[in-house]
PDB file of C-alpha atoms in Angstrom:
ATOM      1  CA  PRO A   1      99.250  98.994 103.385  1.00  0.00           C
ATOM      2  CA  ASP A   2      96.242  96.821 102.506  1.00  0.00           C
ATOM      3  CA  GLN A   3      97.711  96.192  99.036  1.00  0.00           C
ATOM      4  CA  PHE A   4     101.210  95.342 100.294  1.00  0.00           C
ATOM      5  CA  ARG A   5     102.039  91.632 100.385  1.00  0.00           C
ATOM      6  CA  LEU A   6     105.324  90.509 101.896  1.00  0.00           C
ATOM      7  CA  LYS A   7     106.264  87.004 100.771  1.00  0.00           C
ATOM      8  CA  THR A   8     109.209  86.714 103.167  1.00  0.00           C
ATOM      9  CA  PRO A   9     108.407  85.847 106.780  1.00  0.00           C
ATOM     10  CA  MET A  10     108.951  88.848 109.077  1.00  0.00           C
ATOM     11  CA  SER A  11     111.301  86.659 111.124  1.00  0.00           C
ATOM     12  CA  ASP A  12     113.670  86.772 108.102  1.00  0.00           C
ATOM     13  CA  VAL A  13     113.518  90.575 107.744  1.00  0.00           C
ATOM     14  CA  GLY A  14     115.800  93.022 109.551  1.00  0.00           C
ATOM     15  CA  THR A  15     114.231  96.129 111.101  1.00  0.00           C
ATOM     16  CA  TYR A  16     115.774  99.428 112.108  1.00  0.00           C
ATOM     17  CA  GLU A  17     114.112 102.223 114.084  1.00  0.00           C
ATOM     18  CA  TRP A  18     115.623 105.409 115.432  1.00  0.00           C
ATOM     19  CA  GLY A  19     114.688 108.553 117.291  1.00  0.00           C
ATOM     20  CA  GLY A  20     110.965 108.738 117.950  1.00  0.00           C
ATOM     21  CA  ARG A  21     110.465 105.260 116.477  1.00  0.00           C
ATOM     22  CA  THR A  22     107.718 106.525 114.179  1.00  0.00           C
ATOM     23  CA  ALA A  23     109.062 104.598 111.187  1.00  0.00           C
ATOM     24  CA  ARG A  24     110.239 101.017 110.799  1.00  0.00           C
ATOM     25  CA  HIS A  25     112.862 100.597 108.096  1.00  0.00           C
ATOM     26  CA  HIS A  26     113.121  96.996 106.936  1.00  0.00           C
ATOM     27  CA  PHE A  27     116.126  95.493 105.188  1.00  0.00           C
ATOM     28  CA  CYS A  28     117.634  92.220 104.031  1.00  0.00           C
ATOM     29  CA  PRO A  29     119.880  90.958 106.846  1.00  0.00           C
ATOM     30  CA  GLY A  30     121.995  89.081 104.287  1.00  0.00           C
ATOM     31  CA  CYS A  31     122.989  91.923 101.956  1.00  0.00           C
ATOM     32  CA  GLY A  32     121.783  95.016 103.843  1.00  0.00           C
ATOM     33  CA  CYS A  33     119.529  96.364 101.054  1.00  0.00           C
ATOM     34  CA  GLY A  34     116.666  98.482 102.329  1.00  0.00           C
ATOM     35  CA  THR A  35     113.485  96.765 101.204  1.00  0.00           C
ATOM     36  CA  PHE A  36     110.511  98.690 102.606  1.00  0.00           C
ATOM     37  CA  THR A  37     109.489 101.171 105.288  1.00  0.00           C
ATOM     38  CA  ARG A  38     106.303 101.436 107.319  1.00  0.00           C
ATOM     39  CA  ALA A  39     105.583 104.907 108.681  1.00  0.00           C
ATOM     40  CA  PRO A  40     102.632 107.127 109.568  1.00  0.00           C
ATOM     41  CA  ASP A  41     101.190 109.390 106.874  1.00  0.00           C
ATOM     42  CA  TRP A  42     102.901 112.792 107.122  1.00  0.00           C
ATOM     43  CA  SER A  43     101.007 114.538 104.284  1.00  0.00           C
ATOM     44  CA  THR A  44      99.509 117.105 106.679  1.00  0.00           C
ATOM     45  CA  GLY A  45     102.834 117.821 108.392  1.00  0.00           C
ATOM     46  CA  GLU A  46     101.809 115.798 111.462  1.00  0.00           C
ATOM     47  CA  PRO A  47     102.034 112.015 111.887  1.00  0.00           C
ATOM     48  CA  ASP A  48      98.770 110.189 111.240  1.00  0.00           C
ATOM     49  CA  TYR A  49      99.293 106.858 112.995  1.00  0.00           C
ATOM     50  CA  ASP A  50      95.825 105.654 111.979  1.00  0.00           C
ATOM     51  CA  ASN A  51      96.748 106.002 108.302  1.00  0.00           C
ATOM     52  CA  PRO A  52     100.149 104.295 107.837  1.00  0.00           C
ATOM     53  CA  ARG A  53     102.099 104.280 104.582  1.00  0.00           C
ATOM     54  CA  ILE A  54     104.358 101.642 103.066  1.00  0.00           C
ATOM     55  CA  SER A  55     107.321 102.741 100.947  1.00  0.00           C
ATOM     56  CA  ILE A  56     109.099 100.103  98.903  1.00  0.00           C
ATOM     57  CA  ASN A  57     112.498 100.091  97.235  1.00  0.00           C
ATOM     58  CA  ALA A  58     111.411  99.919  93.585  1.00  0.00           C
ATOM     59  CA  TRP A  59     114.977  99.098  92.506  1.00  0.00           C
ATOM     60  CA  LEU A  60     114.393  95.610  93.931  1.00  0.00           C
ATOM     61  CA  LEU A  61     111.290  94.855  91.832  1.00  0.00           C
ATOM     62  CA  ASP A  62     111.544  92.411  88.934  1.00  0.00           C
ATOM     63  CA  ASP A  63     110.374  93.584  85.508  1.00  0.00           C
ATOM     64  CA  PHE A  64     109.760  97.162  86.641  1.00  0.00           C
ATOM     65  CA  ASP A  65     110.964 100.082  84.525  1.00  0.00           C
ATOM     66  CA  ILE A  66     111.774 102.871  86.950  1.00  0.00           C
ATOM     67  CA  GLY A  67     112.903 105.198  84.133  1.00  0.00           C
ATOM     68  CA  PRO A  68     109.526 106.865  83.372  1.00  0.00           C
ATOM     69  CA  LEU A  69     108.831 107.748  87.020  1.00  0.00           C
ATOM     70  CA  PRO A  70     109.105 111.428  87.954  1.00  0.00           C
ATOM     71  CA  VAL A  71     112.133 112.352  90.025  1.00  0.00           C
ATOM     72  CA  ILE A  72     111.856 114.691  92.992  1.00  0.00           C
ATOM     73  CA  VAL A  73     115.252 115.771  94.259  1.00  0.00           C
ATOM     74  CA  LEU A  74     115.441 116.339  98.003  1.00  0.00           C
ATOM     75  CA  ASP A  75     118.441 118.012  99.532  1.00  0.00           C
ATOM     76  CA  GLY A  76     118.264 116.554 103.021  1.00  0.00           C
ATOM     77  CA  ARG A  77     121.502 118.230 104.031  1.00  0.00           C
ATOM     78  CA  THR A  78     120.275 121.807 103.712  1.00  0.00           C
ATOM     79  CA  LEU A  79     116.480 121.566 103.745  1.00  0.00           C
ATOM     80  CA  TRP A  80     116.060 120.064 107.197  1.00  0.00           C
TER      81      TRP A  80
END
């Protein structure tokens, strides 16, 4: 999170939370594209609220080749 810089004012960003409200999913209110998410670190299987993580939608980055990135397929329908 310390390296994340949002150039758009938060007042111009949509936010969606559900359930336990542990994650904040941010989106463009104009087109609906998900832009980034702020959530606790879950690497231990439990939420670490003191160590938040930022996930960004890399498809929205300019001049970024997403092709070489490794793909991890998650089957959310049957694995949860």
